[in-house]
Amino acid sequence: MTEEANVTRGPEQLPGDHAADEVDLRRVGIDPDFWYPVARSARLPRGKVLAASFAGRRIALYRGAEGTAYALEDRCAHRQVPLSLGVVEGETLRCCYHAWAYRGNGRVSRIPYLPKGADRPPRGVRSYPVRERYGLVFVFPGDPALAEAAPLPVLPEAESPRHRTMMFERTVRCHYSFLHENLLDMNHQFLHRGVLGRIRPELLGYETGPASVEARYLFVPSGGRKDRGAGLLSGEGRGGADTPDVVTIRTEYPYQTLRDVPESSGSAAFSLWAAYVPEDPDQRVSRVFGLLSIAKPALPGALHLAWPLIRRFTERVFAQDRMAVEAEQRAWDEQGGDWNQEVFPLILDVRKVLRANGAPLPNPPRSHACPQADTCADARGTGVQGDTRHP
Amino acid sequence: MTEEANVTRGPEQLPGDHAADEVDLRRVGIDPDFWYPVARSARLPRGKVLAASFAGRRIALYRGAEGTAYALEDRCAHRQVPLSLGVVEGETLRCCYHAWAYRGNGRVSRIPYLPKGADRPPRGVRSYPVRERYGLVFVFPGDPALAEAAPLPVLPEAESPRHRTMMFERTVRCHYSFLHENLLDMNHQFLHRGVLGRIRPELLGYETGPASVEARYLFVPSGGRKDRGAGLLSGEGRGGADTPDVVTIRTEYPYQTLRDVPESSGSAAFSLWAAYVPEDPDQRVSRVFGLLSIAKPALPGALHLAWPLIRRFTERVFAQDRMAVEAEQRAWDEQGGDWNQEVFPLILDVRKVLRANGAPLPNPPRSHACPQADTCADARGTGVQGDTRHP
Amino acid sequence: MTEEANVTRGPEQLPGDHAADEVDLRRVGIDPDFWYPVARSARLPRGKVLAASFAGRRIALYRGAEGTAYALEDRCAHRQVPLSLGVVEGETLRCCYHAWAYRGNGRVSRIPYLPKGADRPPRGVRSYPVRERYGLVFVFPGDPALAEAAPLPVLPEAESPRHRTMMFERTVRCHYSFLHENLLDMNHQFLHRGVLGRIRPELLGYETGPASVEARYLFVPSGGRKDRGAGLLSGEGRGGADTPDVVTIRTEYPYQTLRDVPESSGSAAFSLWAAYVPEDPDQRVSRVFGLLSIAKPALPGALHLAWPLIRRFTERVFAQDRMAVEAEQRAWDEQGGDWNQEVFPLILDVRKVLRANGAPLPNPPRSHACPQADTCADARGTGVQGDTRHP
């Protein structure tokens, strides 16, 4: 499979990998009906406010005095100044400008100067369901009625005492689909030759489901310089020789995981979970959150010593991937569309999965109408929410 | 009036404060038929040229050898290079590129190399009426025929020996209307709580005219840390205790004033005059010019000593206001329109005044046709200005 | 001719120098069927790749192990990552991402992991004819069939042992036509008064052909400070007094030359060749390549000593020209069109020559369709290029 094949002719095909009647994958929005991480819990102590975002929706995250995290539309109902510039008071958030106060459910609780007989003020702003786990603050940006039933990712290793977990968070200027394709197509190891040494990834097999693609590769080292962190991460330092690893990568919409099992040991040396969260309305910028869980070696403290080297190694690999996927996005921007001509079948599959599970982007991207007119609590006088009486 | 009211329901209303058939206030241009400051006189010594602008019209200001200031369209009639890059010679301005010379009225007076029999050159460029007062250079960007009759602002305190005046000039990236609303709505003192201490502004009353809104507030200090300059400005340092002040704010189109009278003294401690001059064609950036006239205290030199503290204090307050109004403009830009939901009646009034007294913005903002075709002196061969013979 | 004429009236004319049915000169693309320099040869050693561009077409230049330079479309056929991020191996260029290898003619020669039975991969990318001379790498961006017959510029002095040649390369943010007009209209010496002293350029005559305009000026020094390099360049330091020079400037589409002959010597003191290569799709940014060939003086080594002063002088002059032509482009951008009102006949001529010899710009500038669909080798399955079988 991984033999060096010369280029041969195949059946004729149109330029680009999407049929004329299919939408360009890079214009497919991510499905908002999932839990998405938007910040690390550690960055949000009690009484603090943070600005976050999901696909162009600005979100003010704050943590009340009781320790609960809330997520509000980051825009005061009064004059649209960001609530993330505001001040936490107890469980409420006050706008910095005219001191309007909001509850965690987005309702205005107090306007300090409201004259008697004034027009009815707006009810409030949209709020988002919030959960916290694995050190991350997750919000549910889609239909709130679906939030309760939607599961958070299940990551036993991120909570197991036999593993230690490293957290990543950074912005990559590309559509989330480039990131899924990058990780699933392990033929891109050429990009990492200076860090990982020369590797011949052999595809062992793959399966595609309605919302998933899983590929298994055999990684056979074949020489070249290698970053020390690479060996430490895959357990070499713990007695393993430079042996092959089985690497399993899985897109399980909308998340992605990677699992590395050295052939010599039989159990996972490490596993990675990643979420790619669109930041801007066009979804051409992604915030990447990653959890890298590493099995603790027998020797206590060894992993602690190796930690900075492993972090440096992963940062180097990630920087190379970022360069490549951002170059892909720039090419897309210049061309105004997707010219990819893919030859690797499982990548064609993941493109289909991401297209089928995605959601339409708002069109045009920056509408002059309120994009949340139907779900937004700040429309006055609609009377549709009978339970919204102010105390 | 300023009691802390809980939110109550009022009559139903549409989102945003303008009716469907009204233009968005942030798309209303300022009326050009007024005198607008565009530079400080001190920045324009004899023989110097400056680039200024009004609502996207670039202006070359220069001062001739005799001391007179002139304002020309900042664009050579020949090849449109800015005349503000040029050289003053006597009362004329020469373009830096091919040395065409212009008189203060915009007419070309000399082209050093013009061949005999050449096509008739352009007559010149537009000029603007100029006046100087209070240390400011004012231009009249509208219909020149109206300039003579249009009054300059009357600011006796800016010229009185019993006051000393501090000048401000800075760029704020927002539509001028946000600045009017900011100053008139004193309920925003929450924004300044770190500088002014806690203040409960009580609205004593307000009046609205066809081109004006005037509001009177009682400012009652209610604790909290306060910048020292704040007290010095309102005359506390001069024997007054921490007593209430009556603050009168007036929008008198297109200018704005604020007057502070401590209840203990009965005469104004200070007064502020401000003009908000759009810089760009879309009028989403304003150049603010302010004159803050402070009554001199009985003790000579006391104000001199307090001067740097007062300046620091006003800079701090202004920086907070700028943060808020620029955030409002950014929200408008993202939303593509005005979503304000105002509850304070006098702000609804000033919005009406600004809308009623404004002028349409050029639409589309950057036309491919000459925006000054009717008033511009550089159209060749129109023959409409019989008195334009070159000497 | 160069007498200081007062402005006189001529026949009536429309604003701007193009008739209503003519295209705006600043929207005329340069004709791609010429050889254009895109890099210095010295920047491209063996085994190196460089990113270059011509009018928005990104080009990967690389030099193989044998010393030959190649120019490929800078976009991998697979996922459009720039090939200029790749690695040279022998005479081929490998993409940095998935290691696809390309030959110098743009054909894919190897895909390391291509599975048997996979879809036929793309054939490759576009390549451009390359030639090297005068220390410059030239490409032919137009119809490759015309490349062989198209001559490179003939610059005997750039290769003569009796001259020494200084090379220039810099980006100027303007349409190439502004640069032609700048150099041909020597009445702009006012711009350089601080560097060249006061000069009265007298137009001796000019001729216009279908693809050329040539003007001859007499440069008579008339006082003022002068940069030392100016005198050294024109041979003053070699015994000549401050005598007049005959300066001949020629636009020979698409290049431009300037030749300086001091009246005292009768032979050229220096000559300049310049090419203005559009970088971006809208052709509003130009890369300027210049070769300044200076006659060696009798005294060996004198030119060597003068070299840094001459370079500083030319840099100063060029910086002033750049300021002026970039200001012209900014004015065009703001106005959305050409408002030039030219009075100098030979400039009207060169504008006609540049318009007549140019090519249409792609319209709209950034099409969503592949701009190279007809000439691009990476369209799959078209079957039109029967000789493209992969080995």
XYZ file of C-alpha atoms in Angstrom, chain C residues 103-294:
192
model
C 9.744 17.739 -12.949
C 10.877 21.082 -14.334
C 8.127 20.866 -16.955
C 5.490 20.744 -14.213
C 4.597 17.069 -14.553
C 4.124 14.965 -11.444
C 6.859 12.352 -11.469
C 6.106 10.548 -8.235
C 3.551 10.213 -5.454
C 5.209 8.122 -2.766
C 2.104 6.480 -1.355
C -0.219 6.192 -4.346
C -2.342 3.088 -3.836
C -2.882 0.701 -6.740
C -6.266 1.233 -8.297
C -6.556 4.784 -6.972
C -8.142 7.473 -9.079
C -5.885 8.866 -11.723
C -3.917 11.648 -10.073
C -3.556 15.088 -11.648
C -0.876 15.394 -14.307
C 0.915 18.316 -12.790
C 1.058 22.068 -12.788
C 1.836 24.781 -15.254
C 5.460 25.543 -15.997
C 6.950 28.720 -17.429
C 9.855 29.138 -19.842
C 12.931 30.474 -18.032
C 16.034 32.309 -19.237
C 18.858 33.914 -17.317
C 20.902 36.904 -18.322
C 22.453 40.021 -16.790
C 22.197 38.318 -13.416
C 18.403 38.109 -13.653
C 15.996 35.205 -13.922
C 13.451 35.954 -16.653
C 10.196 34.044 -17.128
C 7.756 34.155 -20.009
C 4.300 34.265 -18.428
C 2.323 34.398 -21.673
C 1.737 31.868 -24.432
C 4.674 29.415 -24.177
C 4.641 28.928 -27.947
C 5.787 32.532 -28.346
C 8.633 32.352 -25.843
C 11.332 31.019 -28.144
C 10.951 33.804 -30.677
C 10.579 36.596 -28.128
C 13.894 38.377 -27.587
C 15.422 39.136 -24.243
C 16.357 42.798 -23.804
C 19.664 43.623 -25.499
C 21.911 45.415 -23.032
C 25.488 45.424 -24.315
C 26.681 47.756 -21.563
C 25.441 45.399 -18.878
C 27.934 42.856 -20.199
C 30.739 45.164 -21.299
C 34.040 45.205 -19.384
C 34.164 48.954 -19.832
C 31.125 49.362 -17.618
C 30.138 48.371 -14.163
C 26.492 47.573 -13.471
C 24.520 48.181 -10.305
C 21.365 46.171 -9.776
C 18.138 47.425 -8.178
C 15.116 45.497 -7.042
C 12.260 46.825 -5.009
C 8.508 46.867 -4.700
C 6.523 49.982 -5.548
C 2.835 50.026 -4.742
C 1.521 51.352 -8.022
C 0.469 50.348 -11.510
C 3.422 50.046 -13.904
C 2.112 52.905 -16.070
C 2.802 55.466 -13.338
C 6.456 54.424 -13.455
C 6.731 54.922 -17.208
C 5.132 58.345 -16.934
C 7.324 59.306 -14.008
C 10.599 58.692 -15.832
C 9.506 60.111 -19.184
C 8.241 63.388 -17.720
C 11.460 65.055 -16.604
C 9.539 68.136 -15.524
C 9.270 66.344 -12.220
C 12.838 67.347 -11.300
C 11.241 69.681 -8.751
C 10.651 66.514 -6.730
C 14.408 65.879 -6.599
C 15.519 69.453 -5.922
C 17.089 68.476 -2.600
C 19.181 65.712 -4.182
C 19.874 66.877 -7.726
C 19.924 70.607 -7.093
C 17.858 72.907 -9.229
C 17.658 71.622 -12.798
C 15.822 73.086 -15.766
C 15.122 70.181 -18.055
C 14.572 71.412 -21.610
C 12.737 69.077 -23.945
C 14.794 68.843 -27.143
C 12.328 66.597 -28.947
C 10.538 63.275 -28.867
C 9.318 60.532 -31.175
C 6.434 58.151 -30.742
C 6.138 54.750 -32.401
C 3.559 51.981 -32.133
C 5.276 50.527 -29.064
C 7.662 53.267 -28.041
C 8.110 56.848 -26.959
C 11.551 58.408 -26.828
C 12.242 61.843 -25.378
C 15.464 63.831 -25.319
C 16.086 66.477 -22.697
C 18.876 68.916 -22.036
C 19.597 69.039 -18.315
C 21.043 72.402 -17.352
C 22.116 72.727 -13.725
C 20.917 76.001 -12.241
C 22.206 75.895 -8.692
C 21.121 74.449 -5.398
C 22.568 71.756 -3.201
C 23.329 68.454 -4.859
C 24.019 64.964 -3.548
C 27.703 64.029 -4.164
C 26.624 60.804 -5.868
C 24.800 62.819 -8.530
C 28.024 64.386 -9.742
C 29.975 61.135 -9.540
C 27.335 59.347 -11.576
C 27.343 61.835 -14.417
C 31.095 61.908 -14.619
C 31.721 65.290 -13.067
C 34.284 63.847 -10.769
C 36.276 62.790 -13.791
C 37.192 66.273 -14.890
C 33.869 67.431 -16.263
C 32.624 70.703 -14.874
C 28.996 71.237 -13.965
C 27.995 71.123 -17.626
C 24.700 70.211 -19.282
C 23.809 66.613 -20.066
C 21.602 65.216 -22.799
C 19.270 62.684 -21.206
C 17.373 60.286 -23.457
C 14.488 58.313 -21.987
C 12.757 55.606 -23.945
C 9.755 53.428 -23.264
C 10.161 50.427 -25.539
C 7.234 48.306 -24.495
C 7.309 46.896 -21.840
C 10.758 48.103 -20.741
C 12.216 51.537 -20.190
C 15.705 52.978 -20.560
C 17.494 56.194 -19.691
C 20.817 57.290 -21.174
C 22.908 60.203 -19.958
C 25.458 61.857 -22.268
C 27.375 64.818 -20.815
C 27.811 67.472 -23.514
C 31.455 67.753 -22.545
C 32.278 64.121 -23.349
C 29.955 63.003 -26.115
C 29.698 59.420 -24.866
C 27.243 57.990 -22.358
C 28.221 58.426 -18.717
C 25.602 55.907 -17.635
C 22.547 54.081 -18.843
C 19.645 52.568 -16.958
C 17.393 49.710 -17.969
C 14.238 49.081 -15.973
C 11.393 46.575 -15.991
C 8.185 47.061 -14.002
C 6.703 43.672 -13.213
C 3.169 43.566 -11.789
C 2.953 41.412 -8.670
C -0.735 41.245 -7.826
C -3.785 40.269 -9.920
C -4.991 43.878 -10.076
C -1.523 45.031 -11.142
C -1.465 47.824 -8.599
C 1.847 46.698 -7.157
C 5.017 46.524 -9.231
C 8.347 44.877 -8.674
C 10.987 47.106 -10.190
C 14.181 45.588 -11.540
C 16.848 48.014 -12.673
C 20.321 47.730 -14.196
C 22.422 50.877 -13.996
C 25.546 50.582 -16.172
C 28.201 53.192 -15.498
